[in-house]
mmCIF file of C-alpha atoms and ligand atoms in Angstrom:
data_model
loop_
_atom_site.group_PDB
_atom_site.id
_atom_site.type_symbol
_atom_site.label_atom_id
_atom_site.label_comp_id
_atom_site.label_asym_id
_atom_site.label_seq_id
_atom_site.Cartn_x
_atom_site.Cartn_y
_atom_site.Cartn_z
ATOM 1 C CA MET U 5 -35.180 48.200 -12.170
ATOM 2 C CA SER U 6 -32.352 48.338 -14.688
ATOM 3 C CA VAL U 7 -32.232 50.313 -17.910
ATOM 4 C CA TRP U 8 -28.928 49.012 -19.256
ATOM 5 C CA ALA U 9 -29.820 45.362 -18.605
ATOM 6 C CA SER U 10 -33.282 45.546 -20.167
ATOM 7 C CA ALA U 11 -33.609 43.194 -23.143
ATOM 8 C CA GLU U 12 -35.275 46.127 -24.927
ATOM 9 C CA PHE U 13 -32.494 48.677 -24.283
ATOM 10 C CA ASP U 14 -30.894 48.588 -27.770
ATOM 11 C CA ASP U 15 -28.648 51.610 -27.107
ATOM 12 C CA HIS U 16 -31.444 54.065 -26.461
ATOM 13 C CA GLU U 17 -30.043 57.580 -26.723
ATOM 14 C CA GLN U 18 -31.900 58.873 -23.687
ATOM 15 C CA VAL U 19 -34.261 57.543 -21.024
ATOM 16 C CA CYS U 20 -35.880 60.009 -18.602
ATOM 17 C CA PHE U 21 -37.667 59.136 -15.373
ATOM 18 C CA PHE U 22 -39.935 61.872 -14.044
ATOM 19 C CA THR U 23 -41.637 62.075 -10.649
ATOM 20 C CA ASP U 24 -43.941 64.846 -9.474
ATOM 21 C CA ARG U 25 -44.455 64.699 -5.712
ATOM 22 C CA ALA U 26 -47.442 67.053 -5.708
ATOM 23 C CA THR U 27 -49.605 64.931 -8.015
ATOM 24 C CA GLY U 28 -47.962 61.521 -7.597
ATOM 25 C CA LEU U 29 -47.176 61.417 -11.328
ATOM 26 C CA ARG U 30 -44.545 58.886 -12.384
ATOM 27 C CA CYS U 31 -43.585 58.582 -16.011
ATOM 28 C CA ILE U 32 -40.827 57.412 -18.317
ATOM 29 C CA VAL U 33 -39.837 58.971 -21.637
ATOM 30 C CA ALA U 34 -37.632 56.775 -23.842
ATOM 31 C CA ILE U 35 -35.848 58.253 -26.863
ATOM 32 C CA HIS U 36 -34.452 55.520 -29.088
ATOM 33 C CA SER U 37 -32.967 57.507 -31.958
ATOM 34 C CA THR U 38 -32.744 61.098 -33.139
ATOM 35 C CA ALA U 39 -30.611 60.137 -36.152
ATOM 36 C CA LEU U 40 -33.249 61.486 -38.550
ATOM 37 C CA GLY U 41 -34.498 64.380 -36.380
ATOM 38 C CA PRO U 42 -36.132 65.115 -33.020
ATOM 39 C CA ALA U 43 -38.004 62.086 -31.691
ATOM 40 C CA VAL U 44 -41.780 61.778 -31.775
ATOM 41 C CA GLY U 45 -43.890 59.245 -29.928
ATOM 42 C CA GLY U 46 -47.242 58.964 -28.216
ATOM 43 C CA THR U 47 -47.961 58.943 -24.502
ATOM 44 C CA ARG U 48 -49.439 55.765 -23.073
ATOM 45 C CA PHE U 49 -51.396 56.036 -19.797
ATOM 46 C CA LYS U 50 -51.483 52.618 -18.213
ATOM 47 C CA ALA U 51 -51.507 50.857 -14.838
ATOM 48 C CA TYR U 52 -48.350 48.750 -15.202
ATOM 49 C CA PRO U 53 -47.878 46.038 -12.558
ATOM 50 C CA ASP U 54 -44.314 47.224 -11.887
ATOM 51 C CA GLY U 55 -41.690 49.730 -12.974
ATOM 52 C CA GLN U 56 -39.662 47.246 -15.015
ATOM 53 C CA GLY U 57 -42.734 46.350 -17.082
ATOM 54 C CA ALA U 58 -43.351 50.046 -17.760
ATOM 55 C CA LEU U 59 -39.706 50.623 -18.695
ATOM 56 C CA ASP U 60 -39.575 47.625 -21.031
ATOM 57 C CA ASP U 61 -42.795 48.763 -22.706
ATOM 58 C CA ALA U 62 -41.473 52.308 -23.169
ATOM 59 C CA LEU U 63 -38.209 51.011 -24.668
ATOM 60 C CA ARG U 64 -39.931 48.524 -26.972
ATOM 61 C CA LEU U 65 -42.483 51.056 -28.193
ATOM 62 C CA SER U 66 -39.828 53.734 -28.624
ATOM 63 C CA ARG U 67 -37.652 51.519 -30.825
ATOM 64 C CA ALA U 68 -40.727 50.656 -32.907
ATOM 65 C CA MET U 69 -41.323 54.403 -33.356
ATOM 66 C CA SER U 70 -37.787 54.790 -34.725
ATOM 67 C CA TYR U 71 -38.521 52.056 -37.244
ATOM 68 C CA LYS U 72 -41.943 53.548 -38.028
ATOM 69 C CA THR U 73 -40.705 57.060 -38.790
ATOM 70 C CA ALA U 74 -37.670 55.760 -40.714
ATOM 71 C CA LEU U 75 -39.699 53.479 -42.981
ATOM 72 C CA ALA U 76 -42.382 56.136 -43.481
ATOM 73 C CA GLY U 77 -39.639 58.405 -44.846
ATOM 74 C CA LEU U 78 -40.187 61.047 -42.142
ATOM 75 C CA PRO U 79 -37.354 63.333 -40.973
ATOM 76 C CA VAL U 80 -38.009 62.630 -37.272
ATOM 77 C CA GLY U 81 -36.770 60.049 -34.772
ATOM 78 C CA GLY U 82 -38.474 57.615 -32.423
ATOM 79 C CA GLY U 83 -39.478 57.904 -28.772
ATOM 80 C CA LYS U 84 -42.323 56.982 -26.442
ATOM 81 C CA ALA U 85 -43.706 58.039 -23.072
ATOM 82 C CA VAL U 86 -45.543 55.970 -20.490
ATOM 83 C CA ILE U 87 -47.431 57.404 -17.535
ATOM 84 C CA ILE U 88 -47.676 54.740 -14.860
ATOM 85 C CA ALA U 89 -51.228 54.990 -13.473
ATOM 86 C CA ASP U 90 -54.743 53.729 -14.063
ATOM 87 C CA PRO U 91 -56.323 56.061 -16.640
ATOM 88 C CA ALA U 92 -59.729 55.586 -14.974
ATOM 89 C CA GLN U 93 -58.492 56.908 -11.616
ATOM 90 C CA GLY U 94 -55.084 58.534 -11.940
ATOM 91 C CA LYS U 95 -55.859 61.130 -14.601
ATOM 92 C CA SER U 96 -56.522 64.746 -13.665
ATOM 93 C CA ARG U 97 -55.814 68.163 -15.095
ATOM 94 C CA GLU U 98 -52.991 68.550 -12.532
ATOM 95 C CA VAL U 99 -51.369 65.232 -13.514
ATOM 96 C CA LEU U 100 -51.566 66.061 -17.230
ATOM 97 C CA HIS U 101 -50.090 69.534 -16.599
ATOM 98 C CA ALA U 102 -47.256 68.081 -14.495
ATOM 99 C CA TYR U 103 -46.562 65.663 -17.340
ATOM 100 C CA GLY U 104 -46.645 68.507 -19.865
ATOM 101 C CA ARG U 105 -44.051 70.455 -17.856
ATOM 102 C CA PHE U 106 -41.716 67.439 -18.037
ATOM 103 C CA VAL U 107 -42.222 67.144 -21.798
ATOM 104 C CA ASP U 108 -41.465 70.849 -22.066
ATOM 105 C CA ARG U 109 -38.052 70.314 -20.424
ATOM 106 C CA ILE U 110 -36.983 67.825 -23.095
ATOM 107 C CA GLY U 111 -38.836 69.481 -25.988
ATOM 108 C CA GLN U 112 -35.723 70.002 -28.025
ATOM 109 C CA THR U 113 -35.474 66.253 -28.675
ATOM 110 C CA PHE U 114 -38.981 64.879 -27.968
ATOM 111 C CA ALA U 115 -42.582 65.709 -28.862
ATOM 112 C CA THR U 116 -45.631 63.633 -28.076
ATOM 113 C CA GLY U 117 -49.272 62.860 -28.872
ATOM 114 C CA GLU U 118 -51.990 60.457 -27.747
ATOM 115 C CA ASP U 119 -51.667 56.703 -27.323
ATOM 116 C CA VAL U 120 -53.640 54.041 -25.444
ATOM 117 C CA GLY U 121 -55.302 55.522 -22.348
ATOM 118 C CA MET U 122 -55.050 59.111 -23.630
ATOM 119 C CA SER U 123 -57.738 60.968 -25.575
ATOM 120 C CA VAL U 124 -57.436 63.973 -27.870
ATOM 121 C CA ALA U 125 -58.937 66.025 -24.987
ATOM 122 C CA ASP U 126 -56.202 64.753 -22.639
ATOM 123 C CA ILE U 127 -53.455 65.648 -25.063
ATOM 124 C CA GLU U 128 -54.997 69.102 -25.476
ATOM 125 C CA THR U 129 -54.743 69.525 -21.692
ATOM 126 C CA VAL U 130 -51.039 68.609 -21.916
ATOM 127 C CA ALA U 131 -50.722 71.148 -24.747
ATOM 128 C CA GLU U 132 -51.860 73.931 -22.398
ATOM 129 C CA VAL U 133 -48.391 73.888 -20.794
ATOM 130 C CA THR U 134 -46.067 72.853 -23.640
ATOM 131 C CA PRO U 135 -45.894 73.395 -27.418
ATOM 132 C CA PHE U 136 -44.289 69.966 -27.932
ATOM 133 C CA VAL U 137 -47.592 68.176 -28.561
ATOM 134 C CA GLY U 138 -49.268 66.999 -31.779
ATOM 135 C CA GLY U 139 -52.548 65.225 -32.520
ATOM 136 C CA THR U 140 -54.758 67.948 -31.061
ATOM 137 C CA SER U 141 -57.959 68.874 -32.892
ATOM 138 C CA GLU U 142 -55.997 71.592 -34.721
ATOM 139 C CA GLY U 143 -54.044 70.758 -37.885
ATOM 140 C CA ALA U 144 -54.615 67.260 -39.248
ATOM 141 C CA GLY U 145 -56.875 66.381 -36.270
ATOM 142 C CA ASP U 146 -57.437 62.983 -34.671
ATOM 143 C CA PRO U 147 -54.507 60.749 -35.770
ATOM 144 C CA SER U 148 -56.619 57.591 -35.532
ATOM 145 C CA VAL U 149 -58.530 58.668 -38.649
ATOM 146 C CA HIS U 150 -55.289 58.783 -40.646
ATOM 147 C CA THR U 151 -54.112 55.522 -39.088
ATOM 148 C CA ALA U 152 -57.309 53.886 -40.352
ATOM 149 C CA VAL U 153 -56.843 55.379 -43.845
ATOM 150 C CA GLY U 154 -53.231 54.148 -43.933
ATOM 151 C CA MET U 155 -54.385 50.725 -42.729
ATOM 152 C CA LEU U 156 -56.717 50.456 -45.727
ATOM 153 C CA HIS U 157 -53.825 51.172 -48.111
ATOM 154 C CA GLY U 158 -51.853 48.477 -46.272
ATOM 155 C CA LEU U 159 -54.735 46.006 -46.467
ATOM 156 C CA HIS U 160 -54.803 46.503 -50.229
ATOM 157 C CA ALA U 161 -51.122 45.505 -50.305
ATOM 158 C CA VAL U 162 -51.923 42.400 -48.247
ATOM 159 C CA ALA U 163 -54.810 41.523 -50.577
ATOM 160 C CA GLU U 164 -52.488 41.840 -53.567
ATOM 161 C CA ALA U 165 -49.538 39.946 -52.080
ATOM 162 C CA ARG U 166 -51.507 37.151 -50.407
ATOM 163 C CA PHE U 167 -54.614 36.789 -52.569
ATOM 164 C CA GLY U 168 -53.537 38.318 -55.894
ATOM 165 C CA ARG U 169 -56.410 40.785 -55.590
ATOM 166 C CA ALA U 170 -56.556 44.479 -56.446
ATOM 167 C CA ASP U 171 -59.554 45.111 -54.188
ATOM 168 C CA LEU U 172 -60.991 44.008 -50.862
ATOM 169 C CA ALA U 173 -64.532 43.152 -51.993
ATOM 170 C CA GLY U 174 -65.691 39.823 -50.609
ATOM 171 C CA LEU U 175 -62.659 39.264 -48.377
ATOM 172 C CA ARG U 176 -63.528 38.583 -44.748
ATOM 173 C CA VAL U 177 -61.555 40.542 -42.169
ATOM 174 C CA ALA U 178 -61.715 39.682 -38.452
ATOM 175 C CA ILE U 179 -61.115 42.837 -36.397
ATOM 176 C CA GLN U 180 -60.055 42.570 -32.761
ATOM 177 C CA GLY U 181 -60.837 45.911 -31.106
ATOM 178 C CA LEU U 182 -63.386 48.425 -32.399
ATOM 179 C CA GLY U 183 -61.843 51.527 -30.834
ATOM 180 C CA ALA U 184 -60.756 54.683 -32.608
ATOM 181 C CA VAL U 185 -58.691 52.864 -35.253
ATOM 182 C CA GLY U 186 -60.575 49.547 -35.376
ATOM 183 C CA TRP U 187 -63.898 51.295 -35.955
ATOM 184 C CA GLY U 188 -62.423 53.483 -38.684
ATOM 185 C CA VAL U 189 -60.992 50.389 -40.374
ATOM 186 C CA ALA U 190 -64.314 48.514 -40.078
ATOM 187 C CA LYS U 191 -66.247 51.414 -41.607
ATOM 188 C CA ARG U 192 -63.863 51.697 -44.556
ATOM 189 C CA LEU U 193 -63.674 47.940 -45.121
ATOM 190 C CA HIS U 194 -67.468 47.734 -45.206
ATOM 191 C CA ALA U 195 -67.558 50.560 -47.753
ATOM 192 C CA ALA U 196 -64.971 48.631 -49.822
ATOM 193 C CA GLY U 197 -67.226 45.565 -49.895
ATOM 194 C CA ALA U 198 -65.329 43.444 -47.362
ATOM 195 C CA LEU U 199 -67.139 41.164 -44.902
ATOM 196 C CA LEU U 200 -66.505 41.678 -41.205
ATOM 197 C CA THR U 201 -66.115 39.576 -38.091
ATOM 198 C CA VAL U 202 -65.654 41.729 -34.987
ATOM 199 C CA ALA U 203 -64.798 41.478 -31.306
ATOM 200 C CA ASP U 204 -64.436 43.994 -28.494
ATOM 201 C CA ILE U 205 -64.635 43.827 -24.724
ATOM 202 C CA ARG U 206 -67.183 46.681 -24.964
ATOM 203 C CA PRO U 207 -70.595 45.529 -26.247
ATOM 204 C CA GLU U 208 -71.606 48.934 -27.675
ATOM 205 C CA PRO U 209 -69.352 49.123 -30.779
ATOM 206 C CA VAL U 210 -69.940 45.421 -31.455
ATOM 207 C CA GLU U 211 -73.707 45.958 -31.521
ATOM 208 C CA ARG U 212 -73.253 48.973 -33.798
ATOM 209 C CA ALA U 213 -71.058 46.950 -36.193
ATOM 210 C CA VAL U 214 -73.743 44.254 -36.406
ATOM 211 C CA ALA U 215 -76.450 46.836 -37.095
ATOM 212 C CA LEU U 216 -74.507 48.985 -39.570
ATOM 213 C CA PHE U 217 -72.178 46.506 -41.296
ATOM 214 C CA GLY U 218 -73.894 43.136 -40.820
ATOM 215 C CA ALA U 219 -70.769 41.999 -38.956
ATOM 216 C CA GLU U 220 -70.438 38.565 -37.421
ATOM 217 C CA VAL U 221 -69.430 38.568 -33.755
ATOM 218 C CA MET U 222 -66.860 36.528 -31.860
ATOM 219 C CA ALA U 223 -65.647 36.646 -28.271
ATOM 220 C CA PRO U 224 -62.535 38.827 -27.766
ATOM 221 C CA GLU U 225 -60.435 35.835 -26.664
ATOM 222 C CA GLU U 226 -61.583 33.743 -29.669
ATOM 223 C CA VAL U 227 -61.490 36.184 -32.565
ATOM 224 C CA HIS U 228 -57.942 35.273 -33.631
ATOM 225 C CA LYS U 229 -59.387 31.847 -34.562
ATOM 226 C CA ALA U 230 -61.976 33.380 -36.905
ATOM 227 C CA ARG U 231 -62.546 31.768 -40.298
ATOM 228 C CA ALA U 232 -61.460 34.876 -42.153
ATOM 229 C CA ASP U 233 -59.023 35.867 -44.885
ATOM 230 C CA ILE U 234 -57.283 38.517 -42.767
ATOM 231 C CA PHE U 235 -57.017 38.829 -38.991
ATOM 232 C CA ALA U 236 -56.623 42.479 -37.926
ATOM 233 C CA PRO U 237 -55.494 43.020 -34.310
ATOM 234 C CA CYS U 238 -56.564 46.569 -33.437
ATOM 235 C CA ALA U 239 -56.635 46.380 -29.620
ATOM 236 C CA LEU U 240 -53.464 45.987 -27.555
ATOM 237 C CA GLY U 241 -50.104 44.546 -28.646
ATOM 238 C CA GLY U 242 -48.463 41.248 -27.718
ATOM 239 C CA GLY U 243 -51.455 39.148 -28.826
ATOM 240 C CA LEU U 244 -49.513 36.984 -31.286
ATOM 241 C CA ASN U 245 -47.733 34.371 -29.175
ATOM 242 C CA GLY U 246 -46.883 30.680 -29.043
ATOM 243 C CA ARG U 247 -50.471 29.766 -28.216
ATOM 244 C CA THR U 248 -52.503 32.082 -30.448
ATOM 245 C CA VAL U 249 -50.421 31.834 -33.644
ATOM 246 C CA GLY U 250 -51.110 28.107 -33.944
ATOM 247 C CA GLU U 251 -54.850 28.793 -33.765
ATOM 248 C CA ILE U 252 -55.042 31.461 -36.481
ATOM 249 C CA ARG U 253 -57.060 30.353 -39.528
ATOM 250 C CA ALA U 254 -56.650 33.537 -41.566
ATOM 251 C CA ALA U 255 -54.082 33.617 -44.363
ATOM 252 C CA ALA U 256 -52.760 37.024 -43.317
ATOM 253 C CA VAL U 257 -52.425 39.127 -40.169
ATOM 254 C CA ALA U 258 -52.525 42.887 -40.629
ATOM 255 C CA GLY U 259 -53.653 45.223 -37.873
ATOM 256 C CA ALA U 260 -52.996 48.544 -36.185
ATOM 257 C CA ALA U 261 -51.969 47.404 -32.702
ATOM 258 C CA ASN U 262 -48.364 48.257 -31.874
ATOM 259 C CA ASN U 263 -45.933 45.387 -31.162
ATOM 260 C CA GLN U 264 -48.320 42.564 -32.036
ATOM 261 C CA LEU U 265 -45.653 39.850 -31.971
ATOM 262 C CA ALA U 266 -44.980 38.809 -28.375
ATOM 263 C CA ASP U 267 -41.482 37.783 -29.521
ATOM 264 C CA PRO U 268 -39.630 37.024 -32.797
ATOM 265 C CA SER U 269 -40.514 33.322 -32.593
ATOM 266 C CA ALA U 270 -44.186 34.243 -33.098
ATOM 267 C CA GLY U 271 -43.204 35.861 -36.401
ATOM 268 C CA LEU U 272 -41.247 32.787 -37.469
ATOM 269 C CA GLU U 273 -44.189 30.569 -36.585
ATOM 270 C CA LEU U 274 -46.566 32.734 -38.622
ATOM 271 C CA ALA U 275 -44.236 32.490 -41.610
ATOM 272 C CA GLY U 276 -43.850 28.741 -41.054
ATOM 273 C CA ARG U 277 -47.615 28.377 -41.276
ATOM 274 C CA GLY U 278 -47.702 30.420 -44.498
ATOM 275 C CA ILE U 279 -49.500 33.334 -42.826
ATOM 276 C CA LEU U 280 -48.442 36.702 -44.238
ATOM 277 C CA PHE U 281 -47.712 39.242 -41.496
ATOM 278 C CA ALA U 282 -47.789 42.991 -42.175
ATOM 279 C CA PRO U 283 -45.257 44.604 -39.782
ATOM 280 C CA ASP U 284 -47.377 46.759 -37.481
ATOM 281 C CA TYR U 285 -45.127 49.805 -37.504
ATOM 282 C CA VAL U 286 -45.382 49.959 -41.293
ATOM 283 C CA ILE U 287 -49.132 49.530 -41.703
ATOM 284 C CA ASN U 288 -50.099 51.722 -38.718
ATOM 285 C CA ALA U 289 -47.865 54.710 -39.587
ATOM 286 C CA GLY U 290 -50.780 56.956 -40.654
ATOM 287 C CA GLY U 291 -51.104 58.585 -37.240
ATOM 288 C CA VAL U 292 -47.506 59.681 -36.972
ATOM 289 C CA ILE U 293 -47.501 60.763 -40.616
ATOM 290 C CA SER U 294 -50.485 63.022 -39.901
ATOM 291 C CA GLY U 295 -48.602 64.626 -37.012
ATOM 292 C CA MET U 296 -45.849 66.040 -39.234
ATOM 293 C CA GLU U 297 -47.550 69.335 -39.934
ATOM 294 C CA ALA U 298 -47.995 69.965 -36.202
ATOM 295 C CA THR U 299 -44.353 69.004 -35.678
ATOM 296 C CA THR U 300 -43.112 71.752 -37.985
ATOM 297 C CA ARG U 301 -45.050 74.336 -35.961
ATOM 298 C CA MET U 302 -43.125 73.422 -32.796
ATOM 299 C CA PRO U 303 -40.018 75.307 -31.635
ATOM 300 C CA HIS U 304 -36.718 74.080 -33.193
ATOM 301 C CA ARG U 305 -38.539 72.283 -36.018
ATOM 302 C CA ALA U 306 -39.537 74.921 -38.581
ATOM 303 C CA HIS U 307 -36.885 73.638 -41.028
ATOM 304 C CA ILE U 308 -38.383 70.133 -41.233
ATOM 305 C CA GLU U 309 -39.785 69.243 -44.660
ATOM 306 C CA PHE U 310 -42.184 66.399 -45.350
ATOM 307 C CA PRO U 311 -44.311 65.082 -48.255
ATOM 308 C CA PRO U 312 -48.071 65.812 -48.521
ATOM 309 C CA LEU U 313 -50.146 63.744 -46.073
ATOM 310 C CA GLU U 314 -52.133 61.854 -48.728
ATOM 311 C CA ASP U 315 -48.958 60.869 -50.591
ATOM 312 C CA SER U 316 -47.385 59.446 -47.438
ATOM 313 C CA LEU U 317 -50.543 57.520 -46.536
ATOM 314 C CA THR U 318 -50.843 56.085 -50.046
ATOM 315 C CA ALA U 319 -47.150 55.092 -49.978
ATOM 316 C CA ILE U 320 -47.864 52.564 -47.196
ATOM 317 C CA ARG U 321 -49.210 50.189 -49.856
ATOM 318 C CA GLY U 322 -46.067 50.257 -52.005
ATOM 319 C CA ARG U 323 -43.792 50.077 -48.963
ATOM 320 C CA LEU U 324 -45.501 46.947 -47.682
ATOM 321 C CA LEU U 325 -45.393 45.336 -51.115
ATOM 322 C CA SER U 326 -41.653 45.992 -51.343
ATOM 323 C CA ILE U 327 -41.122 44.508 -47.859
ATOM 324 C CA PHE U 328 -43.138 41.393 -48.774
ATOM 325 C CA GLU U 329 -41.221 41.026 -52.031
ATOM 326 C CA ARG U 330 -37.805 41.449 -50.412
ATOM 327 C CA ALA U 331 -38.733 39.102 -47.539
ATOM 328 C CA ALA U 332 -39.682 36.377 -50.025
ATOM 329 C CA ARG U 333 -36.524 36.965 -52.049
ATOM 330 C CA GLU U 334 -34.196 36.875 -49.039
ATOM 331 C CA GLY U 335 -35.995 34.093 -47.156
ATOM 332 C CA ARG U 336 -36.733 36.260 -44.107
ATOM 333 C CA THR U 337 -39.937 37.151 -42.313
ATOM 334 C CA PRO U 338 -41.535 40.494 -43.289
ATOM 335 C CA GLU U 339 -40.837 41.937 -39.817
ATOM 336 C CA ALA U 340 -37.158 40.902 -39.911
ATOM 337 C CA THR U 341 -36.913 42.479 -43.367
ATOM 338 C CA ALA U 342 -38.616 45.690 -42.223
ATOM 339 C CA GLU U 343 -36.373 45.871 -39.162
ATOM 340 C CA LYS U 344 -33.257 45.440 -41.286
ATOM 341 C CA MET U 345 -34.407 48.197 -43.667
ATOM 342 C CA ALA U 346 -35.297 50.559 -40.795
ATOM 343 C CA ARG U 347 -32.013 49.980 -38.943
ATOM 344 C CA ALA U 348 -30.063 50.716 -42.107
ATOM 345 C CA ILE U 349 -31.915 54.030 -42.473
ATOM 346 C CA ILE U 350 -31.161 55.112 -38.867
ATOM 347 C CA GLY U 351 -27.559 53.911 -39.039
ATOM 348 C CA ARG U 352 -27.799 51.000 -36.624
HETATM 349 P P1 LIG M 1 -58.638 52.558 -28.508
HETATM 350 O O1 LIG M 1 -58.345 52.540 -27.056
HETATM 351 O O2 LIG M 1 -59.501 53.626 -29.071
HETATM 352 O O3 LIG M 1 -59.275 51.168 -28.968
HETATM 353 C C1 LIG M 1 -58.915 49.934 -28.472
HETATM 354 C C2 LIG M 1 -60.158 49.067 -28.519
HETATM 355 O O4 LIG M 1 -59.805 47.728 -28.199
HETATM 356 C C3 LIG M 1 -61.243 49.491 -27.546
HETATM 357 O O5 LIG M 1 -62.495 49.511 -28.201
HETATM 358 C C4 LIG M 1 -61.183 48.402 -26.476
HETATM 359 O O6 LIG M 1 -62.437 48.191 -25.838
HETATM 360 C C5 LIG M 1 -60.769 47.211 -27.293
HETATM 361 N N1 LIG M 1 -60.146 46.126 -26.563
HETATM 362 C C6 LIG M 1 -59.322 46.185 -25.499
HETATM 363 N N2 LIG M 1 -58.945 44.961 -25.137
HETATM 364 C C7 LIG M 1 -59.519 44.094 -26.000
HETATM 365 C C8 LIG M 1 -59.490 42.692 -26.160
HETATM 366 N N3 LIG M 1 -58.802 41.908 -25.343
HETATM 367 N N4 LIG M 1 -60.194 42.146 -27.177
HETATM 368 C C9 LIG M 1 -60.907 42.936 -28.024
HETATM 369 N N5 LIG M 1 -60.979 44.273 -27.909
HETATM 370 C C10 LIG M 1 -60.285 44.841 -26.920
HETATM 371 O O7 LIG M 1 -57.198 52.560 -29.231
HETATM 372 P P2 LIG M 1 -56.872 52.932 -30.725
HETATM 373 O O8 LIG M 1 -56.419 54.331 -30.815
HETATM 374 O O9 LIG M 1 -57.949 52.454 -31.615
HETATM 375 O O10 LIG M 1 -55.568 52.041 -30.967
HETATM 376 C C11 LIG M 1 -55.665 50.646 -31.166
HETATM 377 C C12 LIG M 1 -54.284 50.051 -31.312
HETATM 378 O O11 LIG M 1 -53.632 50.661 -32.413
HETATM 379 C C13 LIG M 1 -53.357 50.282 -30.112
HETATM 380 O O12 LIG M 1 -52.534 49.173 -29.955
HETATM 381 C C14 LIG M 1 -52.535 51.487 -30.510
HETATM 382 O O13 LIG M 1 -51.272 51.493 -29.880
HETATM 383 C C15 LIG M 1 -52.398 51.253 -31.991
HETATM 384 N N6 LIG M 1 -52.152 52.449 -32.756
HETATM 385 C C16 LIG M 1 -53.030 53.482 -32.701
HETATM 386 C C17 LIG M 1 -52.791 54.629 -33.445
HETATM 387 C C18 LIG M 1 -53.754 55.771 -33.440
HETATM 388 O O14 LIG M 1 -53.626 56.648 -34.317
HETATM 389 N N7 LIG M 1 -54.736 55.813 -32.528
HETATM 390 C C19 LIG M 1 -51.584 54.760 -34.288
HETATM 391 C C20 LIG M 1 -50.763 53.575 -34.317
HETATM 392 C C21 LIG M 1 -51.037 52.480 -33.557
#
C-alpha cells in the first residue's frame, strides 16, 4: 500500500494509520488541508476489500471535504476517517472507544462525526472518550436533517438553472437511497409538490414512500434510468460511470451521495449529454454546516466564527447558481468549476 503513489494523494497534509491490537481496530485518518482551520470530516465504517481501497477512499473523501468546507465559506479544513471493518460485525463499544482515543491524539487538527456505517449513537459512544466529535444529539442534532434541508435549497437552484422554474411543484425526482438523507429529501420534495420515483435495497422505506407520498418504485440498479426531471443519488458514491451516465434520462443529476462521479470523464459525459450536474460537495454541505456550533465548543476552536445555520443552508442555492453560471460562461463542467473555485480558496 502506498500513500505517496495513490492517485488521490494530492499533497495531503497528514495521513494517520491507527491499529489497536486489543480490539483489532484498523483505521485511517486523512487530513487534506488545514489552510482554513482545523480539519473536519466524518467517520466511515466499512468493510473495504483491501487497505489500498480504504486509503484511496479516505484520501478522495478528505479532499472533497476540503472543497466542501471552502465553498460553504466555513473556517475549517477537510479530512476524513475510515474504519476498516464490517459495521454489522466489527462494531463494539470497545472498538469505538479505541477509535475515539486515536481521534483524541490528533484533536488539535481533526474532529469527526458520523458517515456511512456510523449512527448518531455510535458517534456518541466515540464522544465518551474525546471532545473532538460533532453531530451528536446535542447542539444542532442529526446532521442528515440539515443535509436534506440544504439539498432542497440546491434542488431549487437546479430547477431554476435547468428548467427556468422557481419551484419544484410537478417536477419528478428519482431518489436512489431512502436512508437518513434520502428520506428527508423525499419528505420535503413531496411537501413541495414534486412527484417521486424511489429505490432502495431495503423494502421498508420504499413501501412507506409509496404509502405516504404516492411514489413510483424502481429497482435499485435501474433507478438511474428513471423517466424523471432530476435524478438524485442519495446512497453510495461512484454510481455515475461510463455505463450508467449513458442511460440517464433525467435532465439533471443532483443528490447527496459523496463522490458520485466515478471519474472526471463521467462528468464530461454528463455535460456532453446536456445533463446538469450539481457538484455533490456543494449541494450536500448542510451536514458539515450544522456541525459548526459543536466545533466551536471543542478545545482549540473557541475563536472560530461562522454565520447562522439557516443563512449557510440557504446560501447553497445561490452558490450552486453561481457555479452553473460560471461553468456555462467558461465552458467547463460544474464540478471542474467548483473544484477550481475551492482550490483557489484553500491556496492550491
Ligand atoms: P444512510 O446509510 O442512512 O442511507 C443510505 C441508504 O441507501 C440506505 O437506505 C440504504 O439501504 C440505501 N442503499 C444502499 N445501497 C443502495 C443501492 N445500491 N441502491 C439504492 N439504495 C441503496 O446514509 P445517509 O446518511 O442517508 O447518506 C447518504 C449519502 O449521502 C452517503 O453517500 C453519504 O456519504 C452522503 N452524505 C450524507 C450526509 C449526512 O448528513 N448524513 C452529509 C453529506 C453526504
